[in-house]
GROMACS .gro file of N, CA and C in nm:
model
  228
    1VAL      N    1  -0.506   2.252   2.778
    1VAL     CA    2  -0.432   2.376   2.719
    1VAL      C    3  -0.376   2.469   2.836
    2VAL      N    4  -0.254   2.470   2.883
    2VAL     CA    5  -0.194   2.539   2.979
    2VAL      C    6  -0.161   2.693   2.894
    3ASN      N    7  -0.218   2.802   2.925
    3ASN     CA    8  -0.196   2.926   2.920
    3ASN      C    9  -0.144   2.988   3.061
    4ASN      N   10   0.004   3.009   3.031
    4ASN     CA   11   0.072   3.057   3.170
    4ASN      C   12   0.121   3.209   3.150
    5LYS      N   13   0.064   3.242   3.059
    5LYS     CA   14   0.109   3.403   3.045
    5LYS      C   15  -0.003   3.474   3.119
    6ASP      N   16   0.027   3.625   3.134
    6ASP     CA   17  -0.095   3.706   3.156
    6ASP      C   18  -0.180   3.764   3.062
    7ILE      N   19  -0.149   3.740   2.959
    7ILE     CA   20  -0.268   3.737   2.879
    7ILE      C   21  -0.359   3.645   2.787
    8SER      N   22  -0.455   3.668   2.773
    8SER     CA   23  -0.540   3.567   2.666
    8SER      C   24  -0.438   3.548   2.561
    9GLU      N   25  -0.486   3.414   2.504
    9GLU     CA   26  -0.418   3.403   2.361
    9GLU      C   27  -0.525   3.298   2.290
   10SER      N   28  -0.539   3.376   2.158
   10SER     CA   29  -0.611   3.359   2.072
   10SER      C   30  -0.558   3.225   1.982
   11VAL      N   31  -0.610   3.094   1.953
   11VAL     CA   32  -0.536   2.988   1.888
   11VAL      C   33  -0.635   2.945   1.786
   12ASN      N   34  -0.592   2.913   1.659
   12ASN     CA   35  -0.654   2.837   1.546
   12ASN      C   36  -0.642   2.709   1.575
   13ILE      N   37  -0.728   2.615   1.589
   13ILE     CA   38  -0.719   2.490   1.595
   13ILE      C   39  -0.763   2.411   1.467
   14ILE      N   40  -0.707   2.311   1.417
   14ILE     CA   41  -0.720   2.260   1.311
   14ILE      C   42  -0.709   2.100   1.341
   15LEU      N   43  -0.826   2.037   1.319
   15LEU     CA   44  -0.839   1.894   1.361
   15LEU      C   45  -0.835   1.821   1.225
   16ASN      N   46  -0.701   1.768   1.192
   16ASN     CA   47  -0.714   1.674   1.075
   16ASN      C   48  -0.744   1.550   1.100
   17GLY      N   49  -0.804   1.453   0.980
   17GLY     CA   50  -0.802   1.304   0.986
   17GLY      C   51  -0.970   1.303   1.041
   18THR      N   52  -1.043   1.390   1.042
   18THR     CA   53  -1.165   1.353   1.100
   18THR      C   54  -1.291   1.381   0.982
   19SER      N   55  -1.380   1.311   0.968
   19SER     CA   56  -1.496   1.390   0.866
   19SER      C   57  -1.584   1.470   0.896
   20GLY      N   58  -1.592   1.479   1.056
   20GLY     CA   59  -1.696   1.577   1.104
   20GLY      C   60  -1.681   1.564   1.249
   21ILE      N   61  -1.712   1.721   1.309
   21ILE     CA   62  -1.717   1.731   1.430
   21ILE      C   63  -1.858   1.786   1.453
   22ASP      N   64  -1.904   1.746   1.591
   22ASP     CA   65  -2.027   1.800   1.643
   22ASP      C   66  -2.003   1.943   1.647
   23PRO      N   67  -2.081   2.059   1.605
   23PRO     CA   68  -2.053   2.190   1.643
   23PRO      C   69  -2.070   2.244   1.787
   24ASN      N   70  -2.121   2.149   1.880
   24ASN     CA   71  -2.141   2.183   2.034
   24ASN      C   72  -2.018   2.149   2.127
   25GLY      N   73  -1.912   2.219   2.102
   25GLY     CA   74  -1.800   2.196   2.192
   25GLY      C   75  -1.835   2.232   2.332
   26HIS      N   76  -1.766   2.176   2.457
   26HIS     CA   77  -1.760   2.193   2.562
   26HIS      C   78  -1.612   2.242   2.661
   27SER      N   79  -1.605   2.335   2.734
   27SER     CA   80  -1.479   2.368   2.783
   27SER      C   81  -1.512   2.369   2.928
   28SER      N   82  -1.384   2.348   3.011
   28SER     CA   83  -1.368   2.324   3.170
   28SER      C   84  -1.255   2.389   3.155
   29VAL      N   85  -1.278   2.531   3.252
   29VAL     CA   86  -1.164   2.615   3.269
   29VAL      C   87  -1.109   2.646   3.393
   30LEU      N   88  -1.000   2.650   3.420
   30LEU     CA   89  -0.960   2.675   3.571
   30LEU      C   90  -0.884   2.791   3.575
   31THR      N   91  -0.922   2.905   3.633
   31THR     CA   92  -0.813   3.032   3.590
   31THR      C   93  -0.813   3.131   3.720
   32GLY      N   94  -0.709   3.178   3.754
   32GLY     CA   95  -0.709   3.263   3.867
   32GLY      C   96  -0.571   3.301   3.860
   33ALA      N   97  -0.565   3.416   3.962
   33ALA     CA   98  -0.417   3.448   3.996
   33ALA      C   99  -0.320   3.371   4.011
   34ARG      N  100  -0.195   3.386   3.982
   34ARG     CA  101  -0.065   3.288   4.038
   34ARG      C  102  -0.067   3.232   4.172
   35GLU      N  103  -0.084   3.352   4.246
   35GLU     CA  104  -0.059   3.312   4.361
   35GLU      C  105  -0.228   3.262   4.456
   36ALA      N  106  -0.288   3.253   4.355
   36ALA     CA  107  -0.429   3.209   4.443
   36ALA      C  108  -0.422   3.075   4.482
   37GLU      N  109  -0.522   3.042   4.584
   37GLU     CA  110  -0.512   2.906   4.625
   37GLU      C  111  -0.641   2.873   4.676
   38ASN      N  112  -0.703   2.755   4.696
   38ASN     CA  113  -0.801   2.709   4.782
   38ASN      C  114  -0.739   2.668   4.918
   39SER      N  115  -0.852   2.727   5.006
   39SER     CA  116  -0.797   2.688   5.177
   39SER      C  117  -0.894   2.654   5.234
   40ILE      N  118  -0.869   2.590   5.366
   40ILE     CA  119  -0.996   2.556   5.439
   40ILE      C  120  -1.140   2.666   5.448
   41ALA      N  121  -1.057   2.772   5.491
   41ALA     CA  122  -1.133   2.915   5.505
   41ALA      C  123  -1.205   2.930   5.384
   42ASN      N  124  -1.132   2.890   5.249
   42ASN     CA  125  -1.183   2.966   5.124
   42ASN      C  126  -1.160   2.842   5.029
   43PRO      N  127  -1.239   2.762   5.039
   43PRO     CA  128  -1.221   2.634   4.965
   43PRO      C  129  -1.292   2.614   4.818
   44LYS      N  130  -1.364   2.728   4.776
   44LYS     CA  131  -1.412   2.755   4.629
   44LYS      C  132  -1.341   2.886   4.569
   45ASN      N  133  -1.246   2.932   4.640
   45ASN     CA  134  -1.150   3.062   4.578
   45ASN      C  135  -1.139   3.018   4.411
   46ILE      N  136  -1.071   2.912   4.385
   46ILE     CA  137  -1.068   2.882   4.230
   46ILE      C  138  -1.138   2.752   4.210
   47VAL      N  139  -1.236   2.763   4.111
   47VAL     CA  140  -1.316   2.649   4.071
   47VAL      C  141  -1.333   2.648   3.916
   48PRO      N  142  -1.362   2.539   3.855
   48PRO     CA  143  -1.349   2.517   3.714
   48PRO      C  144  -1.496   2.590   3.671
   49SER      N  145  -1.497   2.660   3.562
   49SER     CA  146  -1.603   2.708   3.500
   49SER      C  147  -1.655   2.597   3.382
   50GLU      N  148  -1.755   2.603   3.336
   50GLU     CA  149  -1.807   2.510   3.237
   50GLU      C  150  -1.864   2.618   3.137
   51SER      N  151  -1.852   2.597   2.999
   51SER     CA  152  -1.895   2.653   2.892
   51SER      C  153  -1.913   2.576   2.757
   52SER      N  154  -1.967   2.637   2.666
   52SER     CA  155  -1.984   2.557   2.562
   52SER      C  156  -1.935   2.690   2.435
   53PHE      N  157  -1.867   2.623   2.318
   53PHE     CA  158  -1.829   2.701   2.213
   53PHE      C  159  -1.862   2.637   2.094
   54LYS      N  160  -1.877   2.689   1.969
   54LYS     CA  161  -1.883   2.649   1.824
   54LYS      C  162  -1.764   2.580   1.797
   55ALA      N  163  -1.774   2.424   1.754
   55ALA     CA  164  -1.635   2.389   1.691
   55ALA      C  165  -1.681   2.340   1.558
   56ASP      N  166  -1.563   2.300   1.492
   56ASP     CA  167  -1.561   2.258   1.329
   56ASP      C  168  -1.421   2.186   1.316
   57ARG      N  169  -1.383   2.148   1.203
   57ARG     CA  170  -1.261   2.099   1.194
   57ARG      C  171  -1.136   2.190   1.192
   58SER      N  172  -1.179   2.316   1.172
   58SER     CA  173  -1.108   2.448   1.233
   58SER      C  174  -1.174   2.528   1.292
   59PHE      N  175  -1.117   2.584   1.403
   59PHE     CA  176  -1.206   2.695   1.496
   59PHE      C  177  -1.094   2.750   1.547
   60ASP      N  178  -1.115   2.868   1.592
   60ASP     CA  179  -1.017   2.957   1.681
   60ASP      C  180  -1.116   2.958   1.805
   61TYR      N  181  -0.987   2.948   1.900
   61TYR     CA  182  -1.034   2.941   2.064
   61TYR      C  183  -0.966   3.041   2.130
   62THR      N  184  -1.014   3.107   2.234
   62THR     CA  185  -0.922   3.196   2.331
   62THR      C  186  -0.927   3.133   2.443
   63PHE      N  187  -0.790   3.125   2.498
   63PHE     CA  188  -0.766   3.079   2.592
   63PHE      C  189  -0.736   3.191   2.698
   64PRO      N  190  -0.818   3.183   2.810
   64PRO     CA  191  -0.775   3.289   2.928
   64PRO      C  192  -0.641   3.302   2.981
   65ALA      N  193  -0.618   3.411   3.013
   65ALA     CA  194  -0.476   3.405   3.110
   65ALA      C  195  -0.474   3.336   3.220
   66ASN      N  196  -0.363   3.274   3.227
   66ASN     CA  197  -0.315   3.195   3.359
   66ASN      C  198  -0.434   3.094   3.376
   67SER      N  199  -0.436   3.030   3.286
   67SER     CA  200  -0.575   2.939   3.279
   67SER      C  201  -0.495   2.764   3.255
   68ILE      N  202  -0.580   2.688   3.294
   68ILE     CA  203  -0.585   2.533   3.236
   68ILE      C  204  -0.719   2.525   3.160
   69THR      N  205  -0.735   2.458   3.040
   69THR     CA  206  -0.834   2.475   2.979
   69THR      C  207  -0.841   2.306   2.929
   70VAL      N  208  -0.943   2.257   2.933
   70VAL     CA  209  -0.978   2.121   2.876
   70VAL      C  210  -1.104   2.161   2.764
   71LEU      N  211  -1.101   2.085   2.634
   71LEU     CA  212  -1.196   2.133   2.561
   71LEU      C  213  -1.268   1.981   2.530
   72ARG      N  214  -1.394   1.953   2.491
   72ARG     CA  215  -1.433   1.836   2.470
   72ARG      C  216  -1.508   1.872   2.340
   73LEU      N  217  -1.470   1.772   2.243
   73LEU     CA  218  -1.561   1.755   2.122
   73LEU      C  219  -1.623   1.614   2.094
   74HIS      N  220  -1.684   1.607   1.999
   74HIS     CA  221  -1.750   1.508   1.974
   74HIS      C  222  -1.743   1.481   1.830
   75HIS      N  223  -1.709   1.353   1.758
   75HIS     CA  224  -1.734   1.337   1.641
   75HIS      C  225  -1.878   1.299   1.591
   76LYS      N  226  -1.883   1.349   1.466
   76LYS     CA  227  -2.035   1.328   1.430
   76LYS      C  228  -2.078   1.194   1.381
   0.00000   0.00000   0.00000
């Protein structure tokens, strides 16, 4: 999910067509100022962060401002 706004966005995610979701979800998030970039002098200016979240067939997730987020879920 890409959030190109300058504010975070909370979204209700509904997963239809599944009988069960492992409640231990994982996320990878890349976020930073719009003008930010990595360089030879500063190669780790913007790096992904990894975290976990509680998932279900329906759950809320807040996507940070100016971010790209990958949510990983597993079926039970």
